[in-house]
Amino acid sequence: SGGKRAMRKRARIIYNPTSGREMIKQHLVEILAVFEKAGYETSAFATTPEPNSAKNEAHRAAKDGFDLVVAAGGDGTINEVVNGIAPLHRRPKLAIIPAGTTNDYARALRIPREDPVAAAKVVLQNQRMKMDIGKAGDNYFINIAAGGLLTELTYDVPSNLKSIFGYLAYIVKGAEMLPRVKPVEMDIEYDGEHFHGQASMFFLALTNSIGGFEQIVPDASLDDGKFTMIIVKSSSLPDLLHLMVKALNGKHVDDPRIIYRKARKVVVNPVNERVMVNLDGEYGGDAPMVFKNLKRHIDMFTNLDSVPVSEPEDDEYRQVEEQFVAEVQNLSQDDQEWLCTVTNYGWLLLIVMH
């Protein structure tokens, strides 16, 4: 019987019991049944508040020979699970069931974000894609690395702001911190090229979904072995707001205020000041840091057939987005009026989100 058991595939669901209104916990029996139907002997592990709970269990399950690890939760849980399996030579396949406040990664993979059982059923289509991930120092990331001025703001923004407008929310928040807004001198090497100068931020994107805005990185590919790198040279908040407006309209790739490249390896060095790095929305240490793209490193169940479907909530966000674009385009150069507009917009964001 030992030989027979070895032939049966095994899956380990690592779920965050508190994320997404405890959605996973409520549907766990149905989710287990889906993976059993897909041919996996399936068990589940509820993460605990201890640091690295999901990461450690993913690492253990991978070393124990599980064929599939399922990350169920928000982007934070998925990031941890990837960090648990990425360093290993033999890595299990990965599936995701989104259930947190931020599900950018599921959005990029076209996995249902409002129905955990439907997300689990993606495994039944048996469509997989080998996905790039990023390595930054000793950590791994799946969506985005960023550093510089704006990422310092991310630690002050309540998490419910992150879920909708991502980096846009940080910029609006920046209006309250005008004295702190200044460029940082950075030294960035990327695939044989070199940038040395003042910059407010840099992004390294693996998917095209940042804070829910697909247009910010219009041509990110999920498996080409390259980051989409954006260095924002300008540091004036009006400039950053206008860049965001261009991004929302899908136009910012050609802007002289930014450098837009594809790169396999990026080395960021601070010159005089601290450059904080943000990995998938969380603090990831300080530069100097080496970022490498690990091409097609994770074998991921995806929804290749699916076309993005507009969700009811997206219409509401789109209206606010359009209002923001209109407001910024009508900004006068008068700083007082401008600050007032942006601060009001910040309140509008909070009202909409509640």
Short mmCIF file of C-alpha atoms in Angstrom, two decimals:
data_model
loop_
_atom_site.label_atom_id
_atom_site.label_comp_id
_atom_site.label_asym_id
_atom_site.label_seq_id
_atom_site.Cartn_x
_atom_site.Cartn_y
_atom_site.Cartn_z
CA SER A 1 0.00 0.00 0.00
CA GLY A 2 2.99 2.29 0.52
CA GLY A 3 3.61 2.29 -3.24
CA LYS A 4 0.01 3.18 -3.98
CA ARG A 5 0.03 6.12 -1.60
CA ALA A 6 3.16 7.50 -3.21
CA MET A 7 1.31 7.68 -6.51
CA ARG A 8 -1.54 9.79 -5.15
CA LYS A 9 -0.89 13.49 -5.62
CA ARG A 10 -1.06 15.64 -2.49
CA ALA A 11 -2.14 19.26 -2.07
CA ARG A 12 -1.71 21.56 0.93
CA ILE A 13 -4.03 24.55 1.25
CA ILE A 14 -2.41 27.31 3.28
CA TYR A 15 -5.14 29.76 4.18
CA ASN A 16 -5.39 32.94 6.18
CA PRO A 17 -8.42 32.36 8.44
CA THR A 18 -8.99 36.09 9.00
CA SER A 19 -8.66 37.50 5.49
CA GLY A 20 -11.60 38.61 3.38
CA ARG A 21 -14.30 38.39 6.08
CA GLU A 22 -13.19 34.82 6.88
CA MET A 23 -14.33 33.84 3.38
CA ILE A 24 -11.95 30.86 3.01
CA LYS A 25 -12.92 29.37 6.36
CA GLN A 26 -16.62 29.51 5.45
CA HIS A 27 -16.08 27.67 2.15
CA LEU A 28 -13.25 25.34 3.20
CA VAL A 29 -15.20 22.06 2.84
CA GLU A 30 -16.24 22.98 -0.73
CA ILE A 31 -12.70 24.09 -1.59
CA LEU A 32 -11.24 20.81 -0.28
CA ALA A 33 -13.75 18.90 -2.44
CA VAL A 34 -12.63 20.79 -5.57
CA PHE A 35 -8.99 19.76 -5.12
CA GLU A 36 -10.01 16.17 -4.30
CA LYS A 37 -11.99 16.15 -7.56
CA ALA A 38 -8.84 17.36 -9.34
CA GLY A 39 -7.07 14.22 -8.05
CA TYR A 40 -5.24 15.59 -5.00
CA GLU A 41 -5.36 14.18 -1.51
CA THR A 42 -5.91 17.53 0.14
CA SER A 43 -5.32 18.94 3.60
CA ALA A 44 -5.46 22.47 4.99
CA PHE A 45 -3.34 24.62 7.28
CA ALA A 46 -4.66 27.80 8.93
CA THR A 47 -1.96 30.45 9.30
CA THR A 48 -1.33 31.90 12.75
CA PRO A 49 -0.39 35.47 13.72
CA GLU A 50 3.22 34.36 14.17
CA PRO A 51 5.67 35.92 11.68
CA ASN A 52 6.29 33.81 8.55
CA SER A 53 3.56 31.29 9.42
CA ALA A 54 2.52 30.81 5.76
CA LYS A 55 6.12 30.91 4.52
CA ASN A 56 7.30 28.24 6.97
CA GLU A 57 4.39 25.89 6.22
CA ALA A 58 4.87 26.29 2.45
CA HIS A 59 8.57 25.48 2.86
CA ARG A 60 7.76 22.42 5.00
CA ALA A 61 5.09 21.13 2.60
CA ALA A 62 7.42 21.55 -0.39
CA LYS A 63 10.25 19.69 1.34
CA ASP A 64 7.78 17.00 2.40
CA GLY A 65 7.01 16.32 -1.26
CA PHE A 66 3.57 17.90 -1.69
CA ASP A 67 2.76 18.25 -5.40
CA LEU A 68 0.63 21.38 -5.05
CA VAL A 69 0.55 24.24 -2.58
CA VAL A 70 -2.53 26.46 -2.59
CA ALA A 71 -2.11 30.00 -1.22
CA ALA A 72 -5.49 31.24 0.02
CA GLY A 73 -5.64 34.83 1.22
CA GLY A 74 -4.52 38.26 0.10
CA ASP A 75 -1.35 39.25 -1.75
CA GLY A 76 0.53 39.10 1.57
CA THR A 77 -0.26 35.40 2.04
CA ILE A 78 0.67 34.61 -1.57
CA ASN A 79 3.95 36.49 -1.19
CA GLU A 80 4.79 34.47 1.94
CA VAL A 81 3.97 31.15 0.29
CA VAL A 82 6.15 32.04 -2.71
CA ASN A 83 8.97 32.99 -0.32
CA GLY A 84 8.64 29.56 1.27
CA ILE A 85 8.97 27.57 -1.96
CA ALA A 86 11.08 29.82 -4.20
CA PRO A 87 14.53 28.99 -2.73
CA LEU A 88 14.04 25.24 -3.23
CA HIS A 89 15.34 23.24 -6.16
CA ARG A 90 12.22 21.05 -6.27
CA ARG A 91 9.22 23.33 -6.10
CA PRO A 92 5.57 22.25 -6.00
CA LYS A 93 2.98 23.71 -8.33
CA LEU A 94 1.14 26.73 -6.95
CA ALA A 95 -2.54 27.72 -7.06
CA ILE A 96 -4.08 30.81 -5.52
CA ILE A 97 -7.45 31.60 -3.99
CA PRO A 98 -7.74 35.35 -3.44
CA ALA A 99 -9.47 36.49 -0.27
CA GLY A 100 -7.69 39.54 1.10
CA THR A 101 -8.10 43.28 0.72
CA THR A 102 -5.44 43.43 -1.98
CA ASN A 103 -5.61 40.87 -4.79
CA ASP A 104 -3.48 42.44 -7.53
CA TYR A 105 -1.85 39.13 -8.31
CA ALA A 106 -5.14 37.31 -8.82
CA ARG A 107 -6.29 40.18 -11.02
CA ALA A 108 -3.23 39.74 -13.24
CA LEU A 109 -3.87 35.97 -13.50
CA ARG A 110 -7.59 36.43 -14.24
CA ILE A 111 -8.60 34.37 -11.22
CA PRO A 112 -12.04 35.14 -9.72
CA ARG A 113 -11.58 37.52 -6.80
CA GLU A 114 -15.03 37.48 -5.20
CA ASP A 115 -15.80 33.74 -5.12
CA PRO A 116 -13.23 31.43 -3.46
CA VAL A 117 -14.88 28.23 -4.74
CA ALA A 118 -14.78 29.55 -8.33
CA ALA A 119 -11.12 30.46 -7.78
CA ALA A 120 -10.42 26.92 -6.57
CA LYS A 121 -12.13 25.47 -9.65
CA VAL A 122 -9.47 27.08 -11.87
CA VAL A 123 -7.41 23.98 -11.02
CA LEU A 124 -9.96 21.80 -12.85
CA GLN A 125 -9.13 23.52 -16.16
CA ASN A 126 -5.56 22.26 -15.73
CA GLN A 127 -4.08 25.35 -17.38
CA ARG A 128 -0.70 26.32 -15.99
CA MET A 129 1.87 28.95 -16.70
CA LYS A 130 5.46 29.18 -15.52
CA MET A 131 5.62 32.61 -13.90
CA ASP A 132 8.53 34.96 -13.36
CA ILE A 133 9.18 36.11 -9.83
CA GLY A 134 11.64 38.66 -8.49
CA LYS A 135 14.44 38.17 -5.99
CA ALA A 136 15.51 41.16 -3.90
CA GLY A 137 18.41 40.40 -1.60
CA ASP A 138 17.21 37.28 0.24
CA ASN A 139 13.51 37.94 -0.33
CA TYR A 140 11.20 37.16 -3.25
CA PHE A 141 8.35 39.19 -4.69
CA ILE A 142 5.57 38.40 -7.14
CA ASN A 143 4.11 41.73 -8.21
CA ILE A 144 6.19 44.83 -7.61
CA ALA A 145 9.29 46.20 -5.97
CA ALA A 146 9.55 49.95 -5.46
CA GLY A 147 11.88 52.34 -3.73
CA GLY A 148 12.43 55.99 -2.97
CA LEU A 149 10.19 58.85 -2.02
CA LEU A 150 6.73 57.38 -2.50
CA THR A 151 7.43 54.06 -0.88
CA GLU A 152 8.21 55.83 2.39
CA LEU A 153 4.60 56.94 2.39
CA THR A 154 3.28 53.41 2.02
CA TYR A 155 3.90 52.59 5.66
CA ASP A 156 1.68 55.47 6.80
CA VAL A 157 -1.32 54.64 4.63
CA PRO A 158 -4.13 52.57 6.16
CA SER A 159 -4.42 49.19 4.50
CA ASN A 160 -7.92 49.86 3.17
CA LEU A 161 -6.47 52.65 1.04
CA LYS A 162 -3.94 50.24 -0.43
CA SER A 163 -6.59 47.88 -1.65
CA ILE A 164 -8.13 50.25 -4.14
CA PHE A 165 -5.88 52.98 -5.35
CA GLY A 166 -2.51 51.61 -4.39
CA TYR A 167 0.21 54.06 -5.25
CA LEU A 168 -2.28 56.72 -6.25
CA ALA A 169 -3.49 56.79 -2.66
CA TYR A 170 0.08 57.23 -1.49
CA ILE A 171 0.48 60.26 -3.70
CA VAL A 172 -2.72 61.79 -2.38
CA LYS A 173 -1.48 61.05 1.12
CA GLY A 174 1.74 62.81 0.11
CA ALA A 175 -0.16 66.10 -0.05
CA GLU A 176 -0.16 66.07 3.75
CA MET A 177 3.60 65.61 3.77
CA LEU A 178 4.79 68.32 1.40
CA PRO A 179 7.82 69.21 3.55
CA ARG A 180 9.05 65.61 3.15
CA VAL A 181 8.64 65.56 -0.60
CA LYS A 182 12.07 65.69 -2.16
CA PRO A 183 14.01 63.69 -4.71
CA VAL A 184 16.64 61.23 -3.57
CA GLU A 185 19.93 60.80 -5.36
CA MET A 186 20.06 57.24 -6.66
CA ASP A 187 22.51 55.08 -8.52
CA ILE A 188 20.75 52.39 -10.56
CA GLU A 189 22.43 49.88 -12.89
CA TYR A 190 20.22 47.82 -15.18
CA ASP A 191 21.35 45.33 -17.84
CA GLY A 192 24.48 47.28 -18.77
CA GLU A 193 22.90 50.74 -18.53
CA HIS A 194 23.37 53.22 -15.72
CA PHE A 195 21.25 55.96 -14.14
CA HIS A 196 22.81 58.31 -11.60
CA GLY A 197 20.79 61.29 -10.51
CA GLN A 198 17.79 62.65 -8.68
CA ALA A 199 14.70 60.45 -8.69
CA SER A 200 11.61 60.28 -6.58
CA MET A 201 11.00 56.57 -7.06
CA PHE A 202 11.63 53.42 -9.04
CA PHE A 203 9.28 50.51 -9.81
CA LEU A 204 10.15 46.99 -10.89
CA ALA A 205 6.95 45.33 -12.04
CA LEU A 206 6.34 41.65 -12.79
CA THR A 207 2.63 41.94 -13.58
CA ASN A 208 0.63 44.78 -15.04
CA SER A 209 -1.56 45.31 -11.99
CA ILE A 210 -0.45 47.94 -9.49
CA GLY A 211 -3.11 48.91 -7.00
CA GLY A 212 -5.69 47.77 -9.51
CA PHE A 213 -4.46 49.95 -12.38
CA GLU A 214 -3.53 47.82 -15.38
CA GLN A 215 -2.43 50.82 -17.44
CA ILE A 216 0.46 51.83 -15.19
CA VAL A 217 2.54 49.00 -16.64
CA PRO A 218 0.84 48.44 -19.99
CA ASP A 219 3.22 45.87 -21.43
CA ALA A 220 4.32 43.77 -18.47
CA SER A 221 4.67 40.13 -19.51
CA LEU A 222 4.33 37.40 -16.89
CA ASP A 223 7.00 35.03 -18.22
CA ASP A 224 9.59 36.90 -20.32
CA GLY A 225 12.31 36.90 -17.65
CA LYS A 226 12.35 40.70 -17.46
CA PHE A 227 11.09 43.31 -15.07
CA THR A 228 9.33 46.35 -16.43
CA MET A 229 11.42 49.09 -14.82
CA ILE A 230 10.17 52.63 -14.31
CA ILE A 231 12.39 55.35 -12.82
CA VAL A 232 10.48 58.55 -12.04
CA LYS A 233 12.92 61.45 -12.29
CA SER A 234 10.53 64.25 -11.36
CA SER A 235 9.74 64.80 -7.70
CA SER A 236 7.20 67.62 -7.78
CA LEU A 237 3.82 66.41 -6.61
CA PRO A 238 1.94 68.18 -9.42
CA ASP A 239 4.27 66.40 -11.86
CA LEU A 240 3.64 63.06 -10.18
CA LEU A 241 -0.10 63.63 -10.28
CA HIS A 242 0.07 64.47 -13.98
CA LEU A 243 2.16 61.36 -14.60
CA MET A 244 -0.53 59.32 -12.87
CA VAL A 245 -3.17 60.89 -15.08
CA LYS A 246 -1.11 59.98 -18.16
CA ALA A 247 -0.71 56.47 -16.74
CA LEU A 248 -4.45 56.11 -16.30
CA ASN A 249 -4.83 57.11 -19.92
CA GLY A 250 -2.10 54.61 -20.91
CA LYS A 251 0.24 57.33 -22.14
CA HIS A 252 3.17 57.61 -19.77
CA VAL A 253 5.64 55.25 -21.45
CA ASP A 254 7.05 58.05 -23.62
CA ASP A 255 7.26 60.75 -20.95
CA PRO A 256 10.69 62.45 -20.58
CA ARG A 257 10.24 62.59 -16.81
CA ILE A 258 10.55 58.82 -16.56
CA ILE A 259 12.88 56.06 -17.74
CA TYR A 260 10.96 53.01 -18.95
CA ARG A 261 12.94 49.83 -19.70
CA LYS A 262 12.87 46.05 -19.59
CA ALA A 263 15.60 44.61 -17.38
CA ARG A 264 16.68 41.21 -16.06
CA LYS A 265 18.90 42.49 -13.26
CA VAL A 266 18.79 45.83 -11.46
CA VAL A 267 21.22 47.09 -8.81
CA VAL A 268 20.09 50.04 -6.69
CA ASN A 269 22.60 51.96 -4.57
CA PRO A 270 21.80 54.89 -2.30
CA VAL A 271 24.16 57.85 -2.64
CA ASN A 272 23.67 60.09 0.39
CA GLU A 273 20.26 59.25 1.78
CA ARG A 274 18.31 56.19 2.82
CA VAL A 275 16.35 54.47 0.04
CA MET A 276 13.64 52.25 1.50
CA VAL A 277 12.46 49.32 -0.60
CA ASN A 278 8.90 48.06 -0.74
CA LEU A 279 8.24 44.48 -1.92
CA ASP A 280 4.64 43.63 -2.82
CA GLY A 281 3.36 46.47 -0.63
CA GLU A 282 5.43 45.66 2.48
CA TYR A 283 8.72 47.06 3.75
CA GLY A 284 11.51 44.91 2.30
CA GLY A 285 14.70 46.50 3.65
CA ASP A 286 16.95 49.30 2.46
CA ALA A 287 19.17 49.72 -0.60
CA PRO A 288 21.85 48.78 -1.58
CA MET A 289 19.90 45.92 -3.12
CA VAL A 290 20.23 43.61 -6.09
CA PHE A 291 17.02 42.66 -7.92
CA LYS A 292 17.02 39.60 -10.19
CA ASN A 293 14.22 38.27 -12.35
CA LEU A 294 13.90 34.49 -11.91
CA LYS A 295 12.45 33.51 -15.26
CA ARG A 296 9.51 31.08 -15.27
CA HIS A 297 10.35 30.04 -11.72
CA ILE A 298 6.90 29.15 -10.34
CA ASP A 299 4.52 26.70 -12.04
CA MET A 300 1.17 28.39 -11.46
CA PHE A 301 -2.42 27.40 -12.17
CA THR A 302 -3.94 30.27 -14.14
CA ASN A 303 -7.11 31.10 -15.98
CA LEU A 304 -5.66 31.41 -19.48
CA ASP A 305 -9.04 31.30 -21.25
CA SER A 306 -10.58 34.04 -19.20
CA VAL A 307 -11.19 37.58 -20.34
CA PRO A 308 -11.16 40.30 -17.64
CA VAL A 309 -14.69 40.90 -16.48
CA SER A 310 -15.65 44.27 -15.08
CA GLU A 311 -16.89 43.84 -11.54
CA PRO A 312 -19.69 45.99 -10.12
CA GLU A 313 -17.33 47.72 -7.70
CA ASP A 314 -14.95 48.70 -10.52
CA ASP A 315 -17.51 51.11 -11.98
CA GLU A 316 -17.56 53.08 -8.76
CA TYR A 317 -13.78 53.25 -8.68
CA ARG A 318 -13.70 54.24 -12.32
CA GLN A 319 -15.95 57.22 -11.65
CA VAL A 320 -13.65 58.42 -8.87
CA GLU A 321 -10.68 57.78 -11.14
CA GLU A 322 -12.25 59.91 -13.90
CA GLN A 323 -13.06 62.66 -11.42
CA PHE A 324 -9.44 62.60 -10.26
CA VAL A 325 -8.19 62.89 -13.85
CA ALA A 326 -10.52 65.82 -14.47
CA GLU A 327 -9.48 67.57 -11.26
CA VAL A 328 -5.78 67.22 -11.95
CA GLN A 329 -6.15 68.42 -15.54
CA ASN A 330 -7.90 71.54 -14.26
CA LEU A 331 -5.38 72.30 -11.51
CA SER A 332 -4.16 75.85 -11.39
CA GLN A 333 -0.49 76.40 -10.71
CA ASP A 334 -1.38 78.09 -7.45
CA ASP A 335 -0.05 75.76 -4.77
CA GLN A 336 -2.68 76.64 -2.19
CA GLU A 337 -5.53 75.79 -4.52
CA TRP A 338 -3.73 72.68 -5.70
CA LEU A 339 -3.09 71.41 -2.17
CA CYS A 340 -6.71 72.07 -1.28
CA THR A 341 -7.92 70.10 -4.29
CA VAL A 342 -5.71 67.10 -3.54
CA THR A 343 -6.54 67.07 0.16
CA ASN A 344 -10.24 67.18 -0.69
CA TYR A 345 -9.66 64.34 -3.11
CA GLY A 346 -8.00 62.38 -0.30
CA TRP A 347 -11.16 62.81 1.77
CA LEU A 348 -13.27 61.82 -1.21
CA LEU A 349 -11.24 58.63 -1.52
CA LEU A 350 -11.84 57.81 2.14
CA ILE A 351 -15.57 58.49 1.82
CA VAL A 352 -15.88 56.31 -1.27
CA MET A 353 -14.01 53.50 0.40
CA HIS A 354 -16.16 53.50 3.46
#
